Short mmCIF file of C-alpha atoms and ligand atoms in Angstrom, two decimals:
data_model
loop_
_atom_site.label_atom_id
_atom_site.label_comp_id
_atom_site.label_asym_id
_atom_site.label_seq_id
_atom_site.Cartn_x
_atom_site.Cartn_y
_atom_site.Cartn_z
CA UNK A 23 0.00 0.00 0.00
CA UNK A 24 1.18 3.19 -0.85
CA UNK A 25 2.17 5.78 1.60
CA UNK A 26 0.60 9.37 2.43
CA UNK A 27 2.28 12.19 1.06
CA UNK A 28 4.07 13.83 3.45
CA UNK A 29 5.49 16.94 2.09
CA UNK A 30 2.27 19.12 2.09
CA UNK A 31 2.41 22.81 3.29
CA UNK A 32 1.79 23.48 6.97
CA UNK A 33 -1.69 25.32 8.06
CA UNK A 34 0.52 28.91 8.34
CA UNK A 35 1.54 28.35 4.73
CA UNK A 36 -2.23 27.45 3.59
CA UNK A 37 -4.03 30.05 5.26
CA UNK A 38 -1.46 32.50 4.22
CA UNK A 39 -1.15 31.57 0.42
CA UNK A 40 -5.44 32.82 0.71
CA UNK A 41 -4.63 35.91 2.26
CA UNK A 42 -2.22 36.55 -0.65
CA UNK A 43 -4.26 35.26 -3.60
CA UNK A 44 -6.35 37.86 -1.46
CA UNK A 45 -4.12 40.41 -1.95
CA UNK A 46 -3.86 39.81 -5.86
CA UNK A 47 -7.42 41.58 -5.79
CA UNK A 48 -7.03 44.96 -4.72
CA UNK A 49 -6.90 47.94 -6.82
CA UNK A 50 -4.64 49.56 -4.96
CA UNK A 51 -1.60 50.49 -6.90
CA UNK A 52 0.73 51.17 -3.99
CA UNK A 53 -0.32 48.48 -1.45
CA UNK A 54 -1.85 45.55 -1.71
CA UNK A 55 -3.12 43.67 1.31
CA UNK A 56 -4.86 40.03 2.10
CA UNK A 57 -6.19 38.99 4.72
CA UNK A 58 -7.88 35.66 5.87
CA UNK A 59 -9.60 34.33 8.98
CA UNK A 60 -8.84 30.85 10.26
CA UNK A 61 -10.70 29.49 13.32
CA UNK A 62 -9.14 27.18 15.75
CA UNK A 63 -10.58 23.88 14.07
CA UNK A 64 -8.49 25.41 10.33
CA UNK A 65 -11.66 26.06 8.75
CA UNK A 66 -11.55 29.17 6.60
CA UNK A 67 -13.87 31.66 8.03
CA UNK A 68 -13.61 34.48 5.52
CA UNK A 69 -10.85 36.65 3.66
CA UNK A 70 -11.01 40.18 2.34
CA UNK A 71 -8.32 43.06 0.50
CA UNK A 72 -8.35 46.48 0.83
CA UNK A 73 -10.60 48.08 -1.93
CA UNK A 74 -13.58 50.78 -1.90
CA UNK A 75 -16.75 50.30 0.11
CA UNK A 76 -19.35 49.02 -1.96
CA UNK A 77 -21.16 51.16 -4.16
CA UNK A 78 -18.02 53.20 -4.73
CA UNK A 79 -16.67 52.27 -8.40
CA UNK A 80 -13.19 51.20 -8.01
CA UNK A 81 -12.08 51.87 -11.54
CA UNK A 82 -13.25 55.70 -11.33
CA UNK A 83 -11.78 56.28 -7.66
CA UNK A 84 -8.81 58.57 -7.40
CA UNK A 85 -5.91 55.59 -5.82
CA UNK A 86 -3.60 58.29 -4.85
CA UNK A 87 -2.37 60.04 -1.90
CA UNK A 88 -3.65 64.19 -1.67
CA UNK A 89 -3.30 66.83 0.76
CA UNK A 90 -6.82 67.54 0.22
CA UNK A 91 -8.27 65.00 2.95
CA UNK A 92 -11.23 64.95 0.18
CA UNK A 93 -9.02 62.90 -2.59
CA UNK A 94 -6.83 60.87 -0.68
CA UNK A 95 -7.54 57.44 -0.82
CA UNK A 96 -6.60 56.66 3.07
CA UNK A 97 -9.74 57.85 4.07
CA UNK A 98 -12.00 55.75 1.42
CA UNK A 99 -10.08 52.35 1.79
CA UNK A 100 -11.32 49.52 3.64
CA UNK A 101 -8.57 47.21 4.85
CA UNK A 102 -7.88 44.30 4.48
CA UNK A 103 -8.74 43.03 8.02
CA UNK A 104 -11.95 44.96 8.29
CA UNK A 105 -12.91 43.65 4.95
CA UNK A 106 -12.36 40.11 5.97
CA UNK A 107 -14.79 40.53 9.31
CA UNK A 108 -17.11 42.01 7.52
CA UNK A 109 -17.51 39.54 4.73
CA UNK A 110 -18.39 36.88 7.02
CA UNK A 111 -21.90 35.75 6.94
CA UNK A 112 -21.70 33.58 10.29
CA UNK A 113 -21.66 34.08 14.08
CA UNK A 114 -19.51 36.91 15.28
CA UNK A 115 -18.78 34.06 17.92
CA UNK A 116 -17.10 31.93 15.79
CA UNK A 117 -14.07 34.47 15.74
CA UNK A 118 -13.38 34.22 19.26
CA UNK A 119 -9.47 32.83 19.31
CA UNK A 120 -9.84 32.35 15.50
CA UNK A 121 -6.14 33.76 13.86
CA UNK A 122 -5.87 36.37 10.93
CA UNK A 123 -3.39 35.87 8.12
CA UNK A 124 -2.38 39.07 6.78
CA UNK A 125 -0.12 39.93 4.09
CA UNK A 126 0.41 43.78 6.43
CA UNK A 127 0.96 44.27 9.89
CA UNK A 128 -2.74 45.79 10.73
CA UNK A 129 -3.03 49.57 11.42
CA UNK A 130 -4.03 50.40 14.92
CA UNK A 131 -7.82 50.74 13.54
CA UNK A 132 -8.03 47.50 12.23
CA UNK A 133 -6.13 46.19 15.78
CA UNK A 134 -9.00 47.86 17.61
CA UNK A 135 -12.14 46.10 15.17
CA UNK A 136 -9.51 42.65 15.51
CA UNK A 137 -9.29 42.80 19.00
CA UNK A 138 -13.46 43.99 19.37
CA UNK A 139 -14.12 40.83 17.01
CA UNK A 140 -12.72 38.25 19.16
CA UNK A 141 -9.52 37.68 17.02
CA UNK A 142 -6.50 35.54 19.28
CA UNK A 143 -3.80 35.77 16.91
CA UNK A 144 -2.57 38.24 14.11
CA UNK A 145 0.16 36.42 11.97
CA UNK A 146 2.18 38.76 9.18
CA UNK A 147 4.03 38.50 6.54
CA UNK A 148 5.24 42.61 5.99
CA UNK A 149 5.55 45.10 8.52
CA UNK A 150 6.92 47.89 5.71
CA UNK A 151 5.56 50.60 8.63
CA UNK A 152 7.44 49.30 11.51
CA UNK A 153 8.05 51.86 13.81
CA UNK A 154 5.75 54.41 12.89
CA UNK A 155 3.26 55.84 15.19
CA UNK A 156 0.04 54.15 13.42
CA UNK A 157 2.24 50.56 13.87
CA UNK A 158 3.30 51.17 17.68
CA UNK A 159 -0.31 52.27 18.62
CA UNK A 160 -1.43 48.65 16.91
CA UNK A 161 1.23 46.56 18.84
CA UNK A 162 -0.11 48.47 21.85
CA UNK A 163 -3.30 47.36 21.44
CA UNK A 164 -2.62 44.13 20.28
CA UNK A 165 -0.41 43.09 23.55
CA UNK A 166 -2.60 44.88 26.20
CA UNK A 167 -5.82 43.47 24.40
CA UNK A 168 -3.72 39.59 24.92
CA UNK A 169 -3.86 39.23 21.15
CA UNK A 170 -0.37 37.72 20.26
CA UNK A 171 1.28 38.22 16.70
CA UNK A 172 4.41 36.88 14.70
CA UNK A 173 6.01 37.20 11.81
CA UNK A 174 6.14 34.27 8.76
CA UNK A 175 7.46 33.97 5.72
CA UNK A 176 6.25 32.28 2.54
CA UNK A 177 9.25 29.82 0.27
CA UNK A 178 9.69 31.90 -3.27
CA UNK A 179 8.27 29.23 -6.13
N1 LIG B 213 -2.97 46.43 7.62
C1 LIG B 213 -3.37 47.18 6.59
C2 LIG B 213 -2.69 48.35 6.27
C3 LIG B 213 -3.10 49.07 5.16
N2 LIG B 213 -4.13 48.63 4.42
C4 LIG B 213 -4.46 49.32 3.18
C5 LIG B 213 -4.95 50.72 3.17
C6 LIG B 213 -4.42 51.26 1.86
O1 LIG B 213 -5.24 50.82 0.77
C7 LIG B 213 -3.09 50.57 1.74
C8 LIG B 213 -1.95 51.39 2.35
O2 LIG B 213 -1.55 52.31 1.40
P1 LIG B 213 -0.15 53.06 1.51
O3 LIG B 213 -0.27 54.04 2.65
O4 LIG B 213 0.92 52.02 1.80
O5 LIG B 213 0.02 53.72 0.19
O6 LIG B 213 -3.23 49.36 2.44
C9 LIG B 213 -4.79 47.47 4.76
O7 LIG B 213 -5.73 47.04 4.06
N3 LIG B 213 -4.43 46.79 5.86
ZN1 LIG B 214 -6.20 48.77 8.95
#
């Protein structure tokens, strides 16, 4: 009798490769993010990218940055994270200790929403803002809300 194969990729690697083909969505041309929501039994929950709310034509919107608080896309954008909570259909329950995959360390609003939804574990692949204010505020929130995080990496094909 043949043998099981044995060389699959791990859970990290799986949920992460979603979060990424995730990512491959958004429209926006500077950052792309993914995100996806495992629960504790590695059932997919829901995934999401950072795009326009719905309703708001993604092709017409202005993807740029603007002093003019009125054309800057910051303030349009819903993240990745956010996104990926709010495209689940279930229980808000069911994300209690579940773990987010997400291609960008989360901005302190999306910590806040992650930490309000339940969420145990944030798992990252980039943290291009380290050290910022935005990024400290988040890892504040994040440790004194008990939600731990770590950094992964994905094998290049
Ligand atoms: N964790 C995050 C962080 C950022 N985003 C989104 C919001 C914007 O669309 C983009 C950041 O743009 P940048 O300031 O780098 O030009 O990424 C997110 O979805 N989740
Ligand atoms: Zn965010």
């Amino acid at each position: 009798m043949p043998g099981k194969r044995t060389d699959v990729i791990s859970w990290d690697e799986f949920f992460m490769r979603a979060a990424v083909a995730a990512s491959l969505r958004s429209k926006d041309p500077n950052t792309q993010v993914g995100a996806c929501i495992a629960d504790t039994n590695h059932r997919i929950l829901s995934v999401g990218y950072n795009g326009t709310p719905r309703g708001l034509e993604d092709d017409e919107f202005p993807w740029g940055t603007a002093e003019n608080p009125l054309y800057d896309k910051h303030n349009y954008v819903i993240h990745a994270e956010a996104n990926a909570i709010l495209n689940y259909r279930g229980s808000l329950k069911d994300m209690d200790g579940a773990t987010v995959y997400v291609t960008l360390f989360p901005c302190h609003e999306c910590a806040k929403t992650l930490v309000q939804a339940g969420i145990g574990e944030v798992v990252y692949l980039d943290d291009k803002y380290d050290g910022t204010e935005d990024n400290l505020i988040s890892k504040n929130i994040l440790d004194r809300c008990g939600v731990s995080w770590r950094q992964m990496s994905l094998a290049a094909e």
